[in-house]
PDB file of C-alpha atoms in Angstrom:
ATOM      1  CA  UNK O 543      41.100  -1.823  43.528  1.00 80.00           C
ATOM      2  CA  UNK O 544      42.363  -4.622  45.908  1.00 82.00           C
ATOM      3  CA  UNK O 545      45.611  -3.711  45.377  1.00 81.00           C
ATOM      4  CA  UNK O 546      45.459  -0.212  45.780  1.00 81.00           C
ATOM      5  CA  UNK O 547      43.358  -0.238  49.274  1.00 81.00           C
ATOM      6  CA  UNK O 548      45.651  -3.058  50.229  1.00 81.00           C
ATOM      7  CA  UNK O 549      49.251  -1.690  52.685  1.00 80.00           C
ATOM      8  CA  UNK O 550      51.547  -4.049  53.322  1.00 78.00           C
ATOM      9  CA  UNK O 551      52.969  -2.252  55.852  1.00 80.00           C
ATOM     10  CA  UNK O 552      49.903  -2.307  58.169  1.00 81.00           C
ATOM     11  CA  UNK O 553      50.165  -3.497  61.776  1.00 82.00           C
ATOM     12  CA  UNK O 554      48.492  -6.306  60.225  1.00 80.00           C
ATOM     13  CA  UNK O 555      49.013  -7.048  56.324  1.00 79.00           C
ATOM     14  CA  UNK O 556      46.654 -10.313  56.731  1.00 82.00           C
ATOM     15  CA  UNK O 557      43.854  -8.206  58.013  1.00 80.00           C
ATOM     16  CA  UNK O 558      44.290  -5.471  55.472  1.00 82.00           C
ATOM     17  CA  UNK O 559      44.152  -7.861  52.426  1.00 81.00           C
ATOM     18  CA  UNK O 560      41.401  -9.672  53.683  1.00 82.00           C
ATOM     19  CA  UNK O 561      39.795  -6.134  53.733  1.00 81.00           C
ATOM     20  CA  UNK O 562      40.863  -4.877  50.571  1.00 83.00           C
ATOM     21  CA  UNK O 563      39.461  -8.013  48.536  1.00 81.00           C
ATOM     22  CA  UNK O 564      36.268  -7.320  50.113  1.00 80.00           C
ATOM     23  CA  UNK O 565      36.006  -4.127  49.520  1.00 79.00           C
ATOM     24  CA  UNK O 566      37.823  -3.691  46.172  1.00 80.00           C
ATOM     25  CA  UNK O 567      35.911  -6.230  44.278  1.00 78.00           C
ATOM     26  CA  UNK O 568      32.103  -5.326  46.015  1.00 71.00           C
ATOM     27  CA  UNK O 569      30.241  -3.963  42.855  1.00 60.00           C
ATOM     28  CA  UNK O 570      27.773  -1.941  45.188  1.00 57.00           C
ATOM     29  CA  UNK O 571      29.382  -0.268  47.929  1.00 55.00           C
ATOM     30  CA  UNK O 572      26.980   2.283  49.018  1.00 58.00           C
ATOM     31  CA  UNK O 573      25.283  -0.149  51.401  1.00 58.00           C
ATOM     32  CA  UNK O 574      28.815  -0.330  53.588  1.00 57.00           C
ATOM     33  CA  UNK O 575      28.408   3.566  53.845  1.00 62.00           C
ATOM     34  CA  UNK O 576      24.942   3.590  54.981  1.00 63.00           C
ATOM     35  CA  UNK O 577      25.176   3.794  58.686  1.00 63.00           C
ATOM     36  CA  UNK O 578      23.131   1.104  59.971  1.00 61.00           C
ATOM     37  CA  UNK O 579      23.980  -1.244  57.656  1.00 60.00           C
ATOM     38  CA  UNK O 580      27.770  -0.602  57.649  1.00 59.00           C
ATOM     39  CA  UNK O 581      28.253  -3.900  60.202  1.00 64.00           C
ATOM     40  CA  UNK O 582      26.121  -6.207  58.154  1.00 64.00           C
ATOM     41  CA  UNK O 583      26.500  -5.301  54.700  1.00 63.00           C
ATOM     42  CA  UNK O 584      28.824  -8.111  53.959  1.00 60.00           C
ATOM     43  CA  UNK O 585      26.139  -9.998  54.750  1.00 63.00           C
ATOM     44  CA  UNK O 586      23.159  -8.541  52.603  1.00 65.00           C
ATOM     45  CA  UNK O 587      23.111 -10.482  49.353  1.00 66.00           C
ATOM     46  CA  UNK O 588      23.795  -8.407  46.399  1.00 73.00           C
ATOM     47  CA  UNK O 589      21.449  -8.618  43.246  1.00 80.00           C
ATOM     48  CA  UNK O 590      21.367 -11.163  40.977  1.00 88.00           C
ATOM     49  CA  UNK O 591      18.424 -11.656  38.290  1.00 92.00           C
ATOM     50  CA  UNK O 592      17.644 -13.023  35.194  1.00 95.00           C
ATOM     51  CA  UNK O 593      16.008 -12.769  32.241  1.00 95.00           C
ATOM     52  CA  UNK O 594      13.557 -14.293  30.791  1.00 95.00           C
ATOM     53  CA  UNK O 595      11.524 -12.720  27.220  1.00 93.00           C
ATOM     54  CA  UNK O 596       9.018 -14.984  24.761  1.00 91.00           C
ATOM     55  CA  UNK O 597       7.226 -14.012  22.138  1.00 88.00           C
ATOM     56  CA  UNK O 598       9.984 -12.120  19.932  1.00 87.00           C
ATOM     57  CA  UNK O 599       8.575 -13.863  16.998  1.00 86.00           C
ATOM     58  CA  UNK O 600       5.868 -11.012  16.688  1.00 86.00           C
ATOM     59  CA  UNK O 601       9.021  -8.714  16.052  1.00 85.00           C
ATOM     60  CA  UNK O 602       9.081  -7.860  12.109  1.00 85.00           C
ATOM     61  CA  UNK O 603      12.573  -9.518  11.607  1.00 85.00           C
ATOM     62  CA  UNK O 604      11.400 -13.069  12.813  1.00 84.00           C
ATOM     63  CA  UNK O 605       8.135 -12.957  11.075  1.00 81.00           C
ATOM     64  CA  UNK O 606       9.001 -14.194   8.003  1.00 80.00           C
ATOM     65  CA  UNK O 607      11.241 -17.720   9.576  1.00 84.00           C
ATOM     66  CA  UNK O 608      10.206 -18.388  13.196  1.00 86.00           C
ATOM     67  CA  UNK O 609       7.310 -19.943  14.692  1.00 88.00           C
ATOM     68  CA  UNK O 610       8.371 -18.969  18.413  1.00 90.00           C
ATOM     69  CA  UNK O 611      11.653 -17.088  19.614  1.00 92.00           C
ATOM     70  CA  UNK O 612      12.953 -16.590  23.187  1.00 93.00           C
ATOM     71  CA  UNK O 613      16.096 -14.786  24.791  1.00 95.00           C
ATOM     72  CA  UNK O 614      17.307 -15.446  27.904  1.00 95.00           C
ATOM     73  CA  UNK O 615      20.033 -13.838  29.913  1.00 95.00           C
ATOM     74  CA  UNK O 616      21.079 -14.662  33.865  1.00 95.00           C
ATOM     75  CA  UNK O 617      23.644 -13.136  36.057  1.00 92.00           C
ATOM     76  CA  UNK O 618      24.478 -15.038  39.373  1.00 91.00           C
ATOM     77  CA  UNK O 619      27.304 -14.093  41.712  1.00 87.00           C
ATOM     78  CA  UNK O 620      28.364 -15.424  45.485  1.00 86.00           C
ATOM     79  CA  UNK O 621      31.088 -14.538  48.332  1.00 84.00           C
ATOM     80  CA  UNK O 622      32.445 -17.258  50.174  1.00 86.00           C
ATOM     81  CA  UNK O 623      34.431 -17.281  53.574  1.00 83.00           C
ATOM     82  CA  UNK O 624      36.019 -19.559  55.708  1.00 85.00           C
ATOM     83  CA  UNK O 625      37.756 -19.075  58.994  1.00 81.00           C
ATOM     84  CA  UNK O 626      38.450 -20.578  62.396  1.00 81.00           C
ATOM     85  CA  UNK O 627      38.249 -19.131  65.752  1.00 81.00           C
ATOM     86  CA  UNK O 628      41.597 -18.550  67.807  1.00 77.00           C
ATOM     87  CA  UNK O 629      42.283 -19.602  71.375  1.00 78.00           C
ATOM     88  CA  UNK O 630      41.498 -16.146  72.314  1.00 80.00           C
ATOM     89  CA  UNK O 631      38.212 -16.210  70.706  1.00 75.00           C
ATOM     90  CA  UNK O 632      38.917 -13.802  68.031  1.00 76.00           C
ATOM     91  CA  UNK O 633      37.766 -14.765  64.258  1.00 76.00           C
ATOM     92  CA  UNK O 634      41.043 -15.605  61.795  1.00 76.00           C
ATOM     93  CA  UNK O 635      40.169 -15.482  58.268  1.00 79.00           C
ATOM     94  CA  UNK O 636      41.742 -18.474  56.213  1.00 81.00           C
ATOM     95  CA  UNK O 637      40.485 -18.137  52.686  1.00 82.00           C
ATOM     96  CA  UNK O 638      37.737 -15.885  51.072  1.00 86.00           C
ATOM     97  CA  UNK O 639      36.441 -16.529  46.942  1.00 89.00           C
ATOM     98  CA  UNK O 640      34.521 -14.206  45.158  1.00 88.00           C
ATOM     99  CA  UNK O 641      32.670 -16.093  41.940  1.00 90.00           C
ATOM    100  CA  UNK O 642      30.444 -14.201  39.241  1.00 88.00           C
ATOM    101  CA  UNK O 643      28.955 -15.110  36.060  1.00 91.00           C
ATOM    102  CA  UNK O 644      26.559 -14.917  33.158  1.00 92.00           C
ATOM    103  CA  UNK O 645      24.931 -18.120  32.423  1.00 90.00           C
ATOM    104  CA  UNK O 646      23.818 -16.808  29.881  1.00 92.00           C
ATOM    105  CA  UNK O 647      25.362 -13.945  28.460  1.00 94.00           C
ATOM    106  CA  UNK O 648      22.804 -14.339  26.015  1.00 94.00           C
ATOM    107  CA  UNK O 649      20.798 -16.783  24.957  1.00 95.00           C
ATOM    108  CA  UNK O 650      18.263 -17.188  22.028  1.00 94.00           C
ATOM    109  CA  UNK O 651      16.101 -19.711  20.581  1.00 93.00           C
ATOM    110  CA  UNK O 652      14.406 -20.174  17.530  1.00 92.00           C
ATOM    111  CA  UNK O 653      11.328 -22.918  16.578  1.00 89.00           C
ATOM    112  CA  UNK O 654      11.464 -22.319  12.744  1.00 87.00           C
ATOM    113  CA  UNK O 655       8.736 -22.300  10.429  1.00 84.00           C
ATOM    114  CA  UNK O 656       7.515 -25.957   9.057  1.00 82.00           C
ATOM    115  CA  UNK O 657      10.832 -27.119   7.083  1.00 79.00           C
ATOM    116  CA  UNK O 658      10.251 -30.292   4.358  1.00 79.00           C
ATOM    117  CA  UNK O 659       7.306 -31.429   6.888  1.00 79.00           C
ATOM    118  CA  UNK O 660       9.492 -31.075   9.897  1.00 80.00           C
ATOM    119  CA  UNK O 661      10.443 -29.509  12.774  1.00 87.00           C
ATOM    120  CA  UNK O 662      13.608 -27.406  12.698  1.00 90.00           C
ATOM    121  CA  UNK O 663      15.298 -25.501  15.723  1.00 92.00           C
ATOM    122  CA  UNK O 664      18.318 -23.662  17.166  1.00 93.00           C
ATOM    123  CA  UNK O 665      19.910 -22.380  19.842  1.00 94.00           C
ATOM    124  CA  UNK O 666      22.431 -20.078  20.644  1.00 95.00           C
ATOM    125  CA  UNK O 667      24.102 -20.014  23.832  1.00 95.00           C
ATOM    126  CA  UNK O 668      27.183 -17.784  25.302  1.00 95.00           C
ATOM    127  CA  UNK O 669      28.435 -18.197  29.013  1.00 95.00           C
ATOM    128  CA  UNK O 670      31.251 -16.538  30.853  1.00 94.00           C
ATOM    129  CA  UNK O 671      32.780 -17.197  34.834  1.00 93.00           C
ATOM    130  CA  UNK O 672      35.545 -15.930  36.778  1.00 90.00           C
ATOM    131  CA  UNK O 673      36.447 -16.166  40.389  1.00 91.00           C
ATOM    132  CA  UNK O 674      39.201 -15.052  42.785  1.00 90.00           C
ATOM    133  CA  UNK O 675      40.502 -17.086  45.501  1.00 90.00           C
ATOM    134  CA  UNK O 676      42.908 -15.304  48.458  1.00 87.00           C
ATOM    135  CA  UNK O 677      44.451 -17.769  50.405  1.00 79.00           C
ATOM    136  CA  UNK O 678      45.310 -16.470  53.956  1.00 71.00           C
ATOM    137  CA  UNK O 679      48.677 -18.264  53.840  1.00 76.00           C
ATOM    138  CA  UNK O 680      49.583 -17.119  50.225  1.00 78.00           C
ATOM    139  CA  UNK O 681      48.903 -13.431  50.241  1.00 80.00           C
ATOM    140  CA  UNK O 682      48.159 -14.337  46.509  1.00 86.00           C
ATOM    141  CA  UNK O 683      45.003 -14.278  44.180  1.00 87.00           C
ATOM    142  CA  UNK O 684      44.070 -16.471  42.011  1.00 89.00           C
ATOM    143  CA  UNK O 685      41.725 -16.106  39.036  1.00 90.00           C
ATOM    144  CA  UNK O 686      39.901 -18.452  37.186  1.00 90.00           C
ATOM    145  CA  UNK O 687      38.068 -17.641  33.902  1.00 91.00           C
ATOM    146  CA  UNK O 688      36.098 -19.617  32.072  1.00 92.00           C
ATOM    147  CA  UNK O 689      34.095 -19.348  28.921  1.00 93.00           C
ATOM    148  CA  UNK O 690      32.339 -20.993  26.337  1.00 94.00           C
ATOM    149  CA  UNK O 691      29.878 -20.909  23.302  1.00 95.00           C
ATOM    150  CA  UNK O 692      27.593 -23.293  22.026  1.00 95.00           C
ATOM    151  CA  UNK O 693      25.579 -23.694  18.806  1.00 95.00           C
ATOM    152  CA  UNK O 694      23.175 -26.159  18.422  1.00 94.00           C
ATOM    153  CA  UNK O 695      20.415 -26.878  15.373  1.00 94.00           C
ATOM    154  CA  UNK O 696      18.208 -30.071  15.457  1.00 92.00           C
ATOM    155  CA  UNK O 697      15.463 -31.137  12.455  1.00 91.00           C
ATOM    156  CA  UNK O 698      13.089 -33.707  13.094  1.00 85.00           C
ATOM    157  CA  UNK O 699      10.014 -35.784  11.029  1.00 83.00           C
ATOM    158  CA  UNK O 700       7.689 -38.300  11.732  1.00 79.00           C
ATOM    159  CA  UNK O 701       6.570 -40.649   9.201  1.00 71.00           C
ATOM    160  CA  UNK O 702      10.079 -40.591   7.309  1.00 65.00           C
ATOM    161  CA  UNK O 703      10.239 -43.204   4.632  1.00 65.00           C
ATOM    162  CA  UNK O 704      13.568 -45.282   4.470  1.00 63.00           C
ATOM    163  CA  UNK O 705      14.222 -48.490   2.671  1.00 62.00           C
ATOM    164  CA  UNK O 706      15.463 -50.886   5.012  1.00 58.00           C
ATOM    165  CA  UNK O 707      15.981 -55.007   4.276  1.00 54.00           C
ATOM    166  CA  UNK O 708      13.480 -54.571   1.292  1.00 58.00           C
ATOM    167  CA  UNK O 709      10.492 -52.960   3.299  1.00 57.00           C
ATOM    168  CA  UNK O 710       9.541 -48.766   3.076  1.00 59.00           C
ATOM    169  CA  UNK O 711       9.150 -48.646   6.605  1.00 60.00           C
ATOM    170  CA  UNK O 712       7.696 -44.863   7.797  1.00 64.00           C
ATOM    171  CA  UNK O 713       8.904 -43.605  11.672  1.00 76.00           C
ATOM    172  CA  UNK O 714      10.857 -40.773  12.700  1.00 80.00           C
ATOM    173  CA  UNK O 715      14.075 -39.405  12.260  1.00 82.00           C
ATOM    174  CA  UNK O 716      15.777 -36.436  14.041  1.00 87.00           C
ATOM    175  CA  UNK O 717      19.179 -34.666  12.949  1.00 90.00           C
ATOM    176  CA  UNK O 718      21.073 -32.997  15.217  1.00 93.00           C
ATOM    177  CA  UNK O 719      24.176 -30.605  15.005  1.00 94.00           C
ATOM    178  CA  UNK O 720      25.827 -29.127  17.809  1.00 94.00           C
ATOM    179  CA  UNK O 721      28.943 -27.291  18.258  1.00 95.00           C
ATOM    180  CA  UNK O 722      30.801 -25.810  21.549  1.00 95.00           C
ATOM    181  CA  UNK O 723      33.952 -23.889  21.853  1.00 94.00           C
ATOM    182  CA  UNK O 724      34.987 -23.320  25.745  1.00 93.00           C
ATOM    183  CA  UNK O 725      37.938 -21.503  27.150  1.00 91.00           C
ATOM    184  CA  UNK O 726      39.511 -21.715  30.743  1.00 90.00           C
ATOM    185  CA  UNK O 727      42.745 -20.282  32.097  1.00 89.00           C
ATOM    186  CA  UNK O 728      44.513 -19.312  35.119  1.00 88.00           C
ATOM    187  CA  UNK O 729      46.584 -16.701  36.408  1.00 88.00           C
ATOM    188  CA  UNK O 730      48.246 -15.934  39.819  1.00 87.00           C
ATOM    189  CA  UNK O 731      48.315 -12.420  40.946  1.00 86.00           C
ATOM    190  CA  UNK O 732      51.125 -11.494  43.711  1.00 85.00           C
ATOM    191  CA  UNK O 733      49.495  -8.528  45.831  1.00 80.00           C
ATOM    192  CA  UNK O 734      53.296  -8.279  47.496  1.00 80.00           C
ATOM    193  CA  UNK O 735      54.548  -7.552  44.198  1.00 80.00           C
ATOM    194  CA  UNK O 736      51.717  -6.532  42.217  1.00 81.00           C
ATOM    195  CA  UNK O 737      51.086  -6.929  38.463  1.00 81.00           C
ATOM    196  CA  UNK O 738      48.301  -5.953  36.388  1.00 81.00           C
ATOM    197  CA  UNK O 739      48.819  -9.086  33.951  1.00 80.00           C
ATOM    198  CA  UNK O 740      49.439 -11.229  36.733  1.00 80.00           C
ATOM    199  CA  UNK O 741      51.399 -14.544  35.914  1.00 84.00           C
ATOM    200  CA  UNK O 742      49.417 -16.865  33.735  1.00 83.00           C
ATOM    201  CA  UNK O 743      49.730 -20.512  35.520  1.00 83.00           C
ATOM    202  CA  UNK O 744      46.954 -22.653  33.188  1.00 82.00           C
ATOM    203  CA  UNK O 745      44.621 -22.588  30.180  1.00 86.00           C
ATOM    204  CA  UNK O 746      43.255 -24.335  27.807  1.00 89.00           C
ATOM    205  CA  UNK O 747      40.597 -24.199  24.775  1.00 91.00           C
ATOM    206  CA  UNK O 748      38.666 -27.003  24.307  1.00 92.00           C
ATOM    207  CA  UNK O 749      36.443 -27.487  20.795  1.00 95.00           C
ATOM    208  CA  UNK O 750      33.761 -30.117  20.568  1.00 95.00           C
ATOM    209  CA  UNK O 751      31.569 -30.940  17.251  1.00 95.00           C
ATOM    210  CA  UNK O 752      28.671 -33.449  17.200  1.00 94.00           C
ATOM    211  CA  UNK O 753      26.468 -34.616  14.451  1.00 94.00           C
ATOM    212  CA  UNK O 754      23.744 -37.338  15.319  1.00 92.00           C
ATOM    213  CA  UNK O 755      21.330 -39.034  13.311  1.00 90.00           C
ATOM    214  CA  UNK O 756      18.885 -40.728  15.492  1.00 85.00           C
ATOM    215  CA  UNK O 757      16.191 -42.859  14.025  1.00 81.00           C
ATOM    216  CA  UNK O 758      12.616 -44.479  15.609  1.00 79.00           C
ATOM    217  CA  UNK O 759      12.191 -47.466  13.739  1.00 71.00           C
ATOM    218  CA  UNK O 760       9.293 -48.216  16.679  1.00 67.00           C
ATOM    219  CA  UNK O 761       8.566 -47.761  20.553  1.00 65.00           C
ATOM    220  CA  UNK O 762      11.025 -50.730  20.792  1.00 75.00           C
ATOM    221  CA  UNK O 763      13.686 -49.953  18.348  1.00 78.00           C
ATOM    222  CA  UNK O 764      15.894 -46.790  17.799  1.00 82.00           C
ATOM    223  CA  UNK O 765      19.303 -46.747  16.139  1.00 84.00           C
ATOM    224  CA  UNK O 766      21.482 -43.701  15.760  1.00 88.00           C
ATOM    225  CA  UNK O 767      24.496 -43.032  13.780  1.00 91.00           C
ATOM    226  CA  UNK O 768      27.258 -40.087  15.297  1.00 91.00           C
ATOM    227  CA  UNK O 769      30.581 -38.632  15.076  1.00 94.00           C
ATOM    228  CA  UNK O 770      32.203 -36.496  17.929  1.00 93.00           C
ATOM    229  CA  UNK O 771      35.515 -34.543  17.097  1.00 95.00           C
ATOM    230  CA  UNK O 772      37.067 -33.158  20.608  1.00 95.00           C
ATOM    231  CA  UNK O 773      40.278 -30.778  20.148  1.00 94.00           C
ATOM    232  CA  UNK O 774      42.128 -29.273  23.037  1.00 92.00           C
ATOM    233  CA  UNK O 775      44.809 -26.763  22.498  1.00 89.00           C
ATOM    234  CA  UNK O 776      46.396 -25.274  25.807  1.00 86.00           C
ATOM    235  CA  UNK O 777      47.081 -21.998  26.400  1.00 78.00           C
ATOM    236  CA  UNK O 778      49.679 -20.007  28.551  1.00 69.00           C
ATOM    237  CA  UNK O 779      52.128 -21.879  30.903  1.00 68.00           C
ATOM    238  CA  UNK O 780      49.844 -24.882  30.244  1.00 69.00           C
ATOM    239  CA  UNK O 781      52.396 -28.212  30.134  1.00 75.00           C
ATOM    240  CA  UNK O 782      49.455 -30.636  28.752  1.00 78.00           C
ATOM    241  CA  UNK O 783      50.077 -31.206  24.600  1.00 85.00           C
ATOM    242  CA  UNK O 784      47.765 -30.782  22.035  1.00 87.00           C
ATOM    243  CA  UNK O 785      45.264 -33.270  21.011  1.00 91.00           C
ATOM    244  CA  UNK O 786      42.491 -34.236  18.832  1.00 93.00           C
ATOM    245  CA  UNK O 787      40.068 -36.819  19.219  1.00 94.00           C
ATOM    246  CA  UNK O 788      37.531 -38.652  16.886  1.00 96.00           C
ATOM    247  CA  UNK O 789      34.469 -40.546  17.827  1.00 94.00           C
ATOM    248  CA  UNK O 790      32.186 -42.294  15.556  1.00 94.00           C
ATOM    249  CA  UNK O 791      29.517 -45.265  16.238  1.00 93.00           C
ATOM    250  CA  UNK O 792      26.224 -46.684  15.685  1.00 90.00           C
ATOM    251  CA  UNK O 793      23.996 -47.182  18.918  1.00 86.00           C
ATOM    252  CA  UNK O 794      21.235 -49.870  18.626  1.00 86.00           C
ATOM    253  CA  UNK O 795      18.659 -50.013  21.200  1.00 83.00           C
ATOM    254  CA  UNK O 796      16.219 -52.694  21.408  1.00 84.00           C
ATOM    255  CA  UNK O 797      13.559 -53.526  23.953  1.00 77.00           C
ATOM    256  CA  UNK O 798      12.365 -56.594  24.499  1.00 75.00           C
ATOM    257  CA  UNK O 799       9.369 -57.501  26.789  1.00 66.00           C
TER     258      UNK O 799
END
């Protein structure tokens, strides 16, 4: 819609693509059309919620596996401005950014039933961003999208038994899994010479799996054992190469008093 309310040819094309962002991306525009509010509206904030619902484990499909389930779901969005006033007192617009998301999309997690004497979970989690920039001096948009998913499961037991210098020694142990797959690009839209696709500058997709096996041997000692494998792969007219990364260690804590 920016694009099409936008005239180049105006008395003032700076002015009329400042005004056609605004209106062209606003999601609710009846409150610019009500009279009284048609001087203010850019200043009314515009709904954003979320979402919060326990107690899905009562549902007939979770019965049978889950102790407690939860879904969550959030929507935020913001308009920002900046400008400077001219020697004659008049307001000159210098750059306006529009951002929206869902963080998250959806989310759900899951307490599962008692598992081998422990405690096992998950979580599910799906986020997505974008946000347009107009830069006064540019007459050009930019967009940048982002989005990523996560999985994540963890088990945990108290009073594990686990052989260690000759002595069964009985503390707690918690495995953990977690895996995250993000996306981000951007792309440059010319509103003198408009394009639907725009002209993809950036991007890349990043990929991240973690296992961790953390152990209590007491309040004083804890070791853990992980392995972290990062890959990035870029996207579009991104110039960065591909690369893969592996991480692997063993974390001792002690505390001494």
């Amino acid at each position: 819609e920016v694009a099409a309310l936008y005239d180049p040819n105006s008395e003032n094309p700076k002015e009329s693509l400042s005004n056609a962002f605004v209106e062209g991306f606003e999601t609710f525009p009846l409150l610019a059309k009500i009279p009284l509010l048609g001087d203010v509206a850019n200043y009314i904030p515009r709904p954003n919620w979320r979402i919060n619902w326990s107690g899905l484990e009562e549902i007939s499909f979770f019965k049978g596996f889950a102790k407690r389930v939860s879904f969550s779901h959030a929507y935020s969005s913001s308009y920002n401005e900046g400008w400077r006033l001219t020697t004659n007192g008049e307001e000159e617009i210098q750059s306006q950014r529009i951002e929206s998301g869902f963080a998250p999309l959806v989310g759900l997690n899951i307490t599962f039933n008692e598992l081998w004497d422990g405690n096992l979970t998950g979580s599910i989690k799906y986020n997505t961003r974008n946000s347009f920039s107009l830069g006064a001096s540019t007459q050009n948009i930019t967009e940048q999208f982002s989005r990523d998913i996560n999985v994540s499961a963890s088990f945990s037991k108290a009073g594990f038994s686990l052989p260690f210098f000759g002595l069964s020694l009985k503390n707690d142990i918690e495995m953990s899994l977690s895996y995250t797959s993000g996306k981000n690009s951007t792309i440059l839209y010319e509103m003198n010479s408009f394009n639907e696709e725009g002209e993809p500058q950036d991007g890349t997709t990043r990929t991240v799996i973690e296992p961790r096996v953390r152990y209590v041997m007491s309040s004083r000692v804890t070791l853990s054992i992980f392995y972290k494998r990062t890959s990035i792969s870029p996207e579009g007219a991104a110039r960065i190469p591909p690369s893969t990364t592996n991480e692997a260690g063993i974390d001792v804590r002690i505390a001494i008093q």
